[in-house]
Amino acid sequence: GHRGSPESYCAESVDERTFINARVPGEVHLDLLRQGRIEDPRVGTNALKARWVEEEYWIYRRTFVPPKEALTAHKAWLVFEGLDLAAEIYLNGQRIGTHANAFRPCRLEVSGLLREGENVLAIALDAGLHLAAEKPSLEYLPDYQALLHKRMWLRKPQYQFAWDWNPRLINVGIFRPVRLEWTDDVRLDQVTVYPELAEDRRRATIHVRLHLENVTNEPLQATLTVTVPEAGDARVTREVCLPPGPSTESLALEIREPKLWWPRPHGEQPLYRVTCEVAVGGKVVERVNRRTGIRSIRINQDPHPVEGRYFTLEVNGVPIFAKGGNWVPPDMIYADIDAARYRRLIDLAVKANFNMLRVWGGGLYADHTFLDLCDEAGIMVWHDLIFACSKYPAGDPEFLKEVRAEVTHVARELSPHPSLVVWCGNNELEWGTWDWGYDRGRAFPDYALYHHVFPCILKTEDPSRPYWPSSPYSPDHEHPNSPIVGDQHPWHVSILQNRENFWAYRQDVSRFPNEGGALGASSPATLRQFLPEDERYYLSPSWEYHDNEIAVRPEGLMIEAWFARWLGLEP
C-alpha cells in the first residue's frame, strides 16, 4: 500500500520503495499499525491523530501470473468482493473501472487485457470523502458532523462517521478477497434459495433461482440440477436454452415430512444442503453449495384486546417471545472481525438466552459467517437495510440505481439463511420524518424508497420473509414510535423523558421494543483495553472521547445524575 495520487502510482512501472506491505483482506489503519506508522486508533485518542488517513488516496499494487485457461477463455473478470470505498482499478497501467459501494462486489471484465507472464494490478482507494465533497448536505441532515462528511451520499458503514456508541474512524481498504474468474460458456452469478411451507406443515417446497450469464453470442443448451442430500437425495433436473447475456431459471423441490427449523428454545435447527450444478455438453461448468432451513415466518398484527395491535413473530405458526439485542459491528475497524470473534459473541448471546438479534441499519450487512452461526444456534435475525438516521438522496438517479443493485444483490446472497426472519427498510428514518426535520426539502423520494422501491425488490427476490418499512414504524398512521402499534425504540425510558430512572422500563408497554437501553460504563476489563493507564478515571480525555454522544448533546453526563440519584448523593 502507498499514500499518494492515483495516476502517478497506478502506472505499470513505479518506484515501489515508498510502499509498505499490506494484507488483503484488510484495512489501511491495520497495515499502518503493523508497520508502526500509527498507534492503535481504537485506543485512547489515537483516532484523532490518525484522522489524516481518511483524507488520503491509498494505492494497492501487486503482480500476478494468470493461468493459461484465463488467457484463452471467452470471458474473464477480476472480482473484488469488498472495496471501502471509492476505487479506481488499473490493469497493466490501464484504468479498467471504478466502484463506490462497500456493500456489493465489483466485477470488471478483463477479457483481452490479460497477458502472458506477469500482470500488474493497482487499486487506488479513498475513504469516500473526496467523492462526496461537492455533494449538497444541508437539505439532508443539519447535524454538524454530517456537514463534514456527508455520509448520506456514501454507500459504506455509516457508523464509521461517529455514533452515540463509537468515535469516528472512517475505514478505507480492500476488506474482502479479490479473485480472477473465467469461463467459455456459462457463469453462475448468484443463487436464491427460499422455502415455502404448506399450512399443514407436512409438505414443503424449496425454491431455487439460478441467476446465470451466457457469455457467448449464441443461445446455449445447458442442464441445471439441484440436489438436497438431507431430503433423501431429492433432485430436480431441467434442460434449458439460455439466451446470450443474463437470465434467471427457477427450479423447485418438494419435500415430504420436512424437518422444521425453530428458534431456540422452541425446537431444533435441522439444516438442508442445496447443491446447484450447471452442465454444458455433459460437463459441469459451475457448482455452488448453499445451506438452508425450512420454516414459515409471519408477523401477527391482530387487534389487541386493550388498544392498538399485537406485534408478534410467528414461526411455523407458533407465537415466539423474542428476546435479544441489537447487533452493531463489534469493532471500529470491521475488517478486523474474524470468525472466532463472531463465534464468541454468538456463544455469549446463547448463554444470555437470546433468541433474536437485530442487525442495526448503521453498520454493514451480515455475512455468511455470522448468519451460519445464527442458523445453527436458533437465533432469529431482524435485518435492517443499511440506511440510518438521515435523509438520503433517493431522488438522485445514480444513487437510486446503486442502492437498487445493492439491495438486489444482498437479498439474493442472504436468502438461504433460515435465521434471517425480517427485512426492514432502515433505522429511524420514519421517526426522523415525523420529529427530526427529515421532511425538509423534497421528502417524497426518500419515502418512496422504503415504501415502494425496496419492498418491490424484496417481494420479487426474497418472498419468504416479511418486510417492515422502518424501525420504529406504525402501519396505522400513528406516530412511528407509538407504544401500542408496530415496533418501538423506547429511548424515552432512559435518555429522553425518564433520564435517570432506568427502572421505568417496568412501566413500558411497547408491543415490540426493538432498540433501547441505558447508558453506562463498560466493564473494567474492557475499559483497560482502550483507556491508557494514566487515563483510567471518569471524564479523563480518553474517557470523554469514547463516551456516548448524540449530535451535540453529551449523553454520557447522565452517568453523573445516575450516581447522584441512586447513591443518595443528590444535593
CSV table of N, CA and C in Angstrom, one decimal, residues 7-119:
chain,number,residue,atom,x,y,z
A,7,GLU,N,-3.1,8.5,-10.2
A,7,GLU,CA,-2.5,8.3,-11.5
A,7,GLU,C,-1.0,7.9,-11.5
A,8,SER,N,-0.3,8.7,-10.7
A,8,SER,CA,1.2,8.5,-10.7
A,8,SER,C,1.7,7.2,-10.1
A,9,TYR,N,0.9,6.5,-9.3
A,9,TYR,CA,1.3,5.3,-8.7
A,9,TYR,C,0.5,4.1,-9.2
A,10,CYS,N,-0.3,4.3,-10.2
A,10,CYS,CA,-1.0,3.2,-10.8
A,10,CYS,C,-0.5,2.8,-12.2
A,11,ALA,N,0.6,3.5,-12.6
A,11,ALA,CA,1.2,3.1,-13.8
A,11,ALA,C,1.8,1.7,-13.8
A,12,GLU,N,2.2,1.2,-14.9
A,12,GLU,CA,2.7,-0.2,-14.9
A,12,GLU,C,4.0,-0.3,-14.2
A,13,SER,N,4.8,0.7,-14.3
A,13,SER,CA,6.1,0.6,-13.6
A,13,SER,C,6.3,1.9,-12.7
A,14,VAL,N,6.5,1.7,-11.4
A,14,VAL,CA,6.7,2.8,-10.5
A,14,VAL,C,7.8,2.4,-9.5
A,15,ASP,N,8.3,3.4,-8.8
A,15,ASP,CA,9.2,3.2,-7.7
A,15,ASP,C,8.5,2.7,-6.5
A,16,GLU,N,8.7,1.4,-6.1
A,16,GLU,CA,7.9,0.8,-5.0
A,16,GLU,C,8.6,0.9,-3.7
A,17,ARG,N,9.7,1.7,-3.6
A,17,ARG,CA,10.5,1.8,-2.4
A,17,ARG,C,9.7,2.5,-1.3
A,18,THR,N,8.7,3.3,-1.7
A,18,THR,CA,7.9,4.0,-0.7
A,18,THR,C,6.7,3.3,-0.2
A,19,PHE,N,6.5,2.1,-0.8
A,19,PHE,CA,5.3,1.3,-0.5
A,19,PHE,C,5.6,0.5,0.8
A,20,ILE,N,4.5,0.1,1.5
A,20,ILE,CA,4.6,-0.8,2.7
A,20,ILE,C,3.8,-2.0,2.4
A,21,ASN,N,4.1,-3.1,3.1
A,21,ASN,CA,3.3,-4.3,2.9
A,21,ASN,C,1.9,-4.2,3.4
A,22,ALA,N,0.9,-4.7,2.7
A,22,ALA,CA,-0.5,-4.7,3.0
A,22,ALA,C,-1.1,-6.1,3.0
A,23,ARG,N,-2.0,-6.3,3.8
A,23,ARG,CA,-2.8,-7.5,3.8
A,23,ARG,C,-4.1,-7.3,3.1
A,24,VAL,N,-4.5,-8.3,2.3
A,24,VAL,CA,-5.8,-8.3,1.7
A,24,VAL,C,-6.4,-9.7,1.9
A,25,PRO,N,-7.6,-9.8,2.5
A,25,PRO,CA,-8.4,-8.8,3.0
A,25,PRO,C,-7.8,-8.0,4.2
A,26,GLY,N,-8.1,-6.7,4.3
A,26,GLY,CA,-7.6,-5.9,5.3
A,26,GLY,C,-8.1,-4.5,5.3
A,27,GLU,N,-7.3,-3.6,5.9
A,27,GLU,CA,-7.7,-2.2,6.0
A,27,GLU,C,-6.5,-1.4,6.3
A,28,VAL,N,-6.5,-0.1,5.8
A,28,VAL,CA,-5.3,0.7,5.8
A,28,VAL,C,-4.8,1.0,7.2
A,29,HIS,N,-5.7,1.3,8.1
A,29,HIS,CA,-5.2,1.6,9.5
A,29,HIS,C,-4.5,0.4,10.1
A,30,LEU,N,-5.0,-0.8,9.8
A,30,LEU,CA,-4.4,-2.0,10.3
A,30,LEU,C,-3.0,-2.2,9.7
A,31,ASP,N,-2.8,-1.9,8.4
A,31,ASP,CA,-1.5,-2.0,7.8
A,31,ASP,C,-0.5,-1.0,8.4
A,32,LEU,N,-1.0,0.2,8.6
A,32,LEU,CA,-0.1,1.2,9.2
A,32,LEU,C,0.2,0.9,10.6
A,33,LEU,N,-0.7,0.3,11.3
A,33,LEU,CA,-0.4,-0.1,12.7
A,33,LEU,C,0.6,-1.2,12.8
A,34,ARG,N,0.5,-2.2,11.9
A,34,ARG,CA,1.5,-3.2,11.8
A,34,ARG,C,2.9,-2.7,11.5
A,35,GLN,N,3.0,-1.7,10.7
A,35,GLN,CA,4.3,-1.1,10.3
A,35,GLN,C,4.8,0.0,11.3
A,36,GLY,N,4.0,0.2,12.3
A,36,GLY,CA,4.4,1.2,13.3
A,36,GLY,C,4.3,2.6,12.9
A,37,ARG,N,3.5,2.9,11.8
A,37,ARG,CA,3.3,4.2,11.3
A,37,ARG,C,2.2,5.0,12.1
A,38,ILE,N,1.3,4.3,12.8
A,38,ILE,CA,0.3,5.0,13.7
A,38,ILE,C,0.2,4.1,14.9
A,39,GLU,N,-0.4,4.7,16.0
A,39,GLU,CA,-0.8,3.9,17.1
A,39,GLU,C,-2.2,3.4,16.9
A,40,ASP,N,-2.6,2.4,17.7
A,40,ASP,CA,-3.9,1.8,17.5
A,40,ASP,C,-5.0,2.8,17.7
A,41,PRO,N,-5.7,3.1,16.6
A,41,PRO,CA,-6.7,4.2,16.7
A,41,PRO,C,-7.9,3.8,17.5
A,42,ARG,N,-8.0,2.6,18.0
A,42,ARG,CA,-9.1,2.2,18.9
A,42,ARG,C,-8.8,2.5,20.4
A,43,VAL,N,-7.6,2.9,20.6
A,43,VAL,CA,-7.1,3.2,22.0
A,43,VAL,C,-7.0,4.7,22.3
A,44,GLY,N,-7.4,5.1,23.4
A,44,GLY,CA,-7.2,6.5,23.8
A,44,GLY,C,-7.8,7.5,22.8
A,45,THR,N,-7.1,8.5,22.5
A,45,THR,CA,-7.5,9.5,21.5
A,45,THR,C,-6.7,9.3,20.2
A,46,ASN,N,-6.1,8.1,20.0
A,46,ASN,CA,-5.3,7.9,18.8
A,46,ASN,C,-6.0,8.1,17.5
A,47,ALA,N,-7.3,7.9,17.5
A,47,ALA,CA,-8.1,8.1,16.3
A,47,ALA,C,-8.0,9.6,15.8
A,48,LEU,N,-7.9,10.5,16.7
A,48,LEU,CA,-7.7,11.9,16.3
A,48,LEU,C,-6.4,12.1,15.6
A,49,LYS,N,-5.3,11.5,16.1
A,49,LYS,CA,-4.0,11.6,15.5
A,49,LYS,C,-3.9,10.9,14.1
A,50,ALA,N,-4.8,9.9,13.9
A,50,ALA,CA,-4.8,9.2,12.6
A,50,ALA,C,-5.9,9.7,11.7
A,51,ARG,N,-6.5,10.9,12.0
A,51,ARG,CA,-7.5,11.4,11.1
A,51,ARG,C,-7.1,11.6,9.7
A,52,TRP,N,-5.8,11.9,9.5
A,52,TRP,CA,-5.2,12.2,8.2
A,52,TRP,C,-5.4,11.0,7.2
A,53,VAL,N,-5.6,9.8,7.8
A,53,VAL,CA,-5.7,8.6,6.9
A,53,VAL,C,-6.9,8.6,6.0
A,54,GLU,N,-8.0,9.1,6.6
A,54,GLU,CA,-9.3,9.2,5.8
A,54,GLU,C,-9.2,10.2,4.7
A,55,GLU,N,-8.3,11.1,4.7
A,55,GLU,CA,-8.2,12.2,3.7
A,55,GLU,C,-7.3,11.9,2.5
A,56,GLU,N,-6.6,10.8,2.6
A,56,GLU,CA,-5.6,10.5,1.5
A,56,GLU,C,-6.1,9.4,0.5
A,57,TYR,N,-5.5,9.4,-0.6
A,57,TYR,CA,-5.6,8.3,-1.6
A,57,TYR,C,-4.6,7.2,-1.2
A,58,TRP,N,-5.1,6.0,-1.3
A,58,TRP,CA,-4.2,4.8,-0.9
A,58,TRP,C,-4.1,3.9,-2.1
A,59,ILE,N,-2.9,3.5,-2.5
A,59,ILE,CA,-2.7,2.7,-3.7
A,59,ILE,C,-2.2,1.3,-3.3
A,60,TYR,N,-3.0,0.3,-3.7
A,60,TYR,CA,-2.6,-1.1,-3.6
A,60,TYR,C,-2.0,-1.6,-4.9
A,61,ARG,N,-0.9,-2.3,-4.8
A,61,ARG,CA,-0.3,-2.9,-6.0
A,61,ARG,C,0.1,-4.3,-5.8
A,62,ARG,N,0.0,-5.1,-6.8
A,62,ARG,CA,0.5,-6.5,-6.8
A,62,ARG,C,0.7,-7.0,-8.2
A,63,THR,N,1.5,-8.0,-8.3
A,63,THR,CA,1.7,-8.6,-9.6
A,63,THR,C,1.1,-10.0,-9.5
A,64,PHE,N,0.7,-10.6,-10.7
A,64,PHE,CA,0.2,-11.9,-10.7
A,64,PHE,C,0.3,-12.5,-12.1
A,65,VAL,N,0.4,-13.8,-12.1
A,65,VAL,CA,0.5,-14.5,-13.4
A,65,VAL,C,-0.7,-15.3,-13.6
A,66,PRO,N,-1.6,-14.9,-14.6
A,66,PRO,CA,-2.8,-15.6,-14.8
A,66,PRO,C,-2.6,-17.0,-15.4
A,67,PRO,N,-3.5,-18.0,-15.0
A,67,PRO,CA,-3.4,-19.3,-15.7
A,67,PRO,C,-3.7,-19.2,-17.2
A,68,LYS,N,-3.1,-20.2,-17.9
A,68,LYS,CA,-3.3,-20.2,-19.4
A,68,LYS,C,-4.8,-20.2,-19.7
A,69,GLU,N,-5.6,-20.9,-18.9
A,69,GLU,CA,-7.0,-21.0,-19.2
A,69,GLU,C,-7.7,-19.7,-19.2
A,70,ALA,N,-7.3,-18.8,-18.3
A,70,ALA,CA,-7.9,-17.5,-18.2
A,70,ALA,C,-7.5,-16.6,-19.4
A,71,LEU,N,-6.3,-16.9,-20.0
A,71,LEU,CA,-5.9,-16.1,-21.2
A,71,LEU,C,-6.7,-16.5,-22.4
A,72,THR,N,-7.1,-17.7,-22.5
A,72,THR,CA,-7.7,-18.2,-23.7
A,72,THR,C,-9.3,-18.3,-23.6
A,73,ALA,N,-9.8,-18.0,-22.4
A,73,ALA,CA,-11.2,-18.2,-22.1
A,73,ALA,C,-12.0,-17.1,-22.9
A,74,HIS,N,-13.2,-17.4,-23.2
A,74,HIS,CA,-14.1,-16.4,-23.9
A,74,HIS,C,-14.3,-15.2,-23.1
A,75,LYS,N,-14.4,-15.3,-21.8
A,75,LYS,CA,-14.6,-14.1,-20.9
A,75,LYS,C,-13.8,-14.4,-19.6
A,76,ALA,N,-13.2,-13.3,-19.1
A,76,ALA,CA,-12.5,-13.3,-17.8
A,76,ALA,C,-12.8,-12.0,-17.1
A,77,TRP,N,-12.8,-12.1,-15.7
A,77,TRP,CA,-13.2,-11.0,-14.9
A,77,TRP,C,-12.2,-10.9,-13.7
A,78,LEU,N,-12.0,-9.7,-13.2
A,78,LEU,CA,-11.5,-9.5,-11.9
A,78,LEU,C,-12.6,-9.2,-11.0
A,79,VAL,N,-12.7,-9.8,-9.8
A,79,VAL,CA,-13.8,-9.7,-8.9
A,79,VAL,C,-13.3,-9.2,-7.6
A,80,PHE,N,-13.8,-8.1,-7.1
A,80,PHE,CA,-13.4,-7.5,-5.8
A,80,PHE,C,-14.6,-7.6,-4.9
A,81,GLU,N,-14.5,-8.5,-3.9
A,81,GLU,CA,-15.7,-8.8,-3.1
A,81,GLU,C,-16.0,-7.6,-2.1
A,82,GLY,N,-15.0,-6.8,-1.7
A,82,GLY,CA,-15.3,-5.7,-0.8
A,82,GLY,C,-14.3,-4.6,-0.9
A,83,LEU,N,-14.8,-3.4,-1.4
A,83,LEU,CA,-13.9,-2.2,-1.5
A,83,LEU,C,-14.5,-1.1,-0.7
A,84,ASP,N,-13.8,-0.6,0.2
A,84,ASP,CA,-14.3,0.6,1.0
A,84,ASP,C,-13.3,1.7,0.9
A,85,LEU,N,-13.6,2.7,0.0
A,85,LEU,CA,-14.9,2.8,-0.7
A,85,LEU,C,-14.6,3.2,-2.2
A,86,ALA,N,-14.2,4.4,-2.4
A,86,ALA,CA,-14.1,4.9,-3.8
A,86,ALA,C,-12.9,4.3,-4.5
A,87,ALA,N,-13.0,3.5,-5.5
A,87,ALA,CA,-11.9,2.8,-6.1
A,87,ALA,C,-11.8,3.1,-7.6
A,88,GLU,N,-10.5,3.2,-8.0
A,88,GLU,CA,-10.2,3.2,-9.4
A,88,GLU,C,-9.2,2.0,-9.6
A,89,ILE,N,-9.6,1.2,-10.6
A,89,ILE,CA,-8.8,-0.1,-10.8
A,89,ILE,C,-8.0,0.0,-12.1
A,90,TYR,N,-6.8,-0.3,-12.0
A,90,TYR,CA,-5.9,-0.3,-13.1
A,90,TYR,C,-5.2,-1.7,-13.4
A,91,LEU,N,-5.2,-2.1,-14.6
A,91,LEU,CA,-4.5,-3.3,-15.0
A,91,LEU,C,-3.4,-3.0,-16.0
A,92,ASN,N,-2.2,-3.3,-15.7
A,92,ASN,CA,-1.1,-3.0,-16.6
A,92,ASN,C,-1.1,-1.6,-17.0
A,93,GLY,N,-1.4,-0.7,-16.1
A,93,GLY,CA,-1.3,0.8,-16.3
A,93,GLY,C,-2.5,1.3,-16.9
A,94,GLN,N,-3.5,0.5,-17.3
A,94,GLN,CA,-4.7,1.0,-18.0
A,94,GLN,C,-5.9,1.0,-17.0
A,95,ARG,N,-6.6,2.1,-16.9
A,95,ARG,CA,-7.8,2.1,-16.0
A,95,ARG,C,-8.9,1.3,-16.6
A,96,ILE,N,-9.4,0.3,-15.8
A,96,ILE,CA,-10.4,-0.6,-16.3
A,96,ILE,C,-11.7,-0.4,-15.6
A,97,GLY,N,-11.8,0.4,-14.6
A,97,GLY,CA,-13.1,0.6,-14.0
A,97,GLY,C,-13.0,1.3,-12.7
A,98,THR,N,-14.2,1.7,-12.2
A,98,THR,CA,-14.4,2.3,-10.9
A,98,THR,C,-15.5,1.6,-10.1
A,99,HIS,N,-15.5,1.9,-8.8
A,99,HIS,CA,-16.5,1.3,-7.9
A,99,HIS,C,-16.6,2.2,-6.7
A,100,ALA,N,-17.9,2.3,-6.1
A,100,ALA,CA,-18.0,3.1,-4.9
A,100,ALA,C,-19.2,2.6,-4.1
A,101,ASN,N,-19.2,1.3,-3.8
A,101,ASN,CA,-20.2,0.7,-2.9
A,101,ASN,C,-19.5,-0.4,-2.1
A,102,ALA,N,-19.4,-0.3,-0.8
A,102,ALA,CA,-18.8,-1.3,0.0
A,102,ALA,C,-19.7,-2.5,0.2
A,103,PHE,N,-21.0,-2.4,-0.2
A,103,PHE,CA,-22.0,-3.4,0.2
A,103,PHE,C,-22.2,-4.4,-1.0
A,104,ARG,N,-21.6,-4.2,-2.1
A,104,ARG,CA,-21.7,-5.2,-3.2
A,104,ARG,C,-20.4,-5.3,-3.9
A,105,PRO,N,-20.2,-6.5,-4.6
A,105,PRO,CA,-18.9,-6.7,-5.2
A,105,PRO,C,-18.7,-5.8,-6.5
A,106,CYS,N,-17.5,-5.7,-6.9
A,106,CYS,CA,-17.1,-5.0,-8.1
A,106,CYS,C,-16.6,-6.1,-9.1
A,107,ARG,N,-17.2,-6.2,-10.2
A,107,ARG,CA,-16.8,-7.2,-11.2
A,107,ARG,C,-16.4,-6.4,-12.5
A,108,LEU,N,-15.2,-6.6,-13.0
A,108,LEU,CA,-14.7,-5.9,-14.1
A,108,LEU,C,-14.2,-7.0,-15.2
A,109,GLU,N,-14.7,-6.9,-16.4
A,109,GLU,CA,-14.2,-7.8,-17.4
A,109,GLU,C,-12.8,-7.4,-17.9
A,110,VAL,N,-12.0,-8.4,-17.9
A,110,VAL,CA,-10.6,-8.2,-18.4
A,110,VAL,C,-10.2,-9.1,-19.6
A,111,SER,N,-11.3,-9.6,-20.3
A,111,SER,CA,-11.0,-10.4,-21.5
A,111,SER,C,-10.2,-9.6,-22.5
A,112,GLY,N,-9.1,-10.1,-23.0
A,112,GLY,CA,-8.3,-9.5,-23.9
A,112,GLY,C,-7.3,-8.5,-23.3
A,113,LEU,N,-7.4,-8.2,-22.0
A,113,LEU,CA,-6.5,-7.3,-21.3
A,113,LEU,C,-5.4,-8.0,-20.5
A,114,LEU,N,-5.6,-9.3,-20.2
A,114,LEU,CA,-4.6,-10.1,-19.6
A,114,LEU,C,-3.5,-10.5,-20.5
A,115,ARG,N,-2.3,-10.7,-20.1
A,115,ARG,CA,-1.2,-11.0,-20.9
A,115,ARG,C,-0.4,-12.2,-20.3
A,116,GLU,N,0.3,-12.9,-21.1
A,116,GLU,CA,1.1,-14.0,-20.5
A,116,GLU,C,2.2,-13.4,-19.6
A,117,GLY,N,2.5,-14.2,-18.6
A,117,GLY,CA,3.5,-13.8,-17.6
A,117,GLY,C,3.0,-12.8,-16.6
A,118,GLU,N,3.8,-11.9,-16.2
A,118,GLU,CA,3.5,-11.0,-15.1
A,118,GLU,C,2.5,-9.9,-15.5
A,119,ASN,N,1.4,-9.7,-14.7
A,119,ASN,CA,0.5,-8.6,-14.9
A,119,ASN,C,0.5,-7.8,-13.6
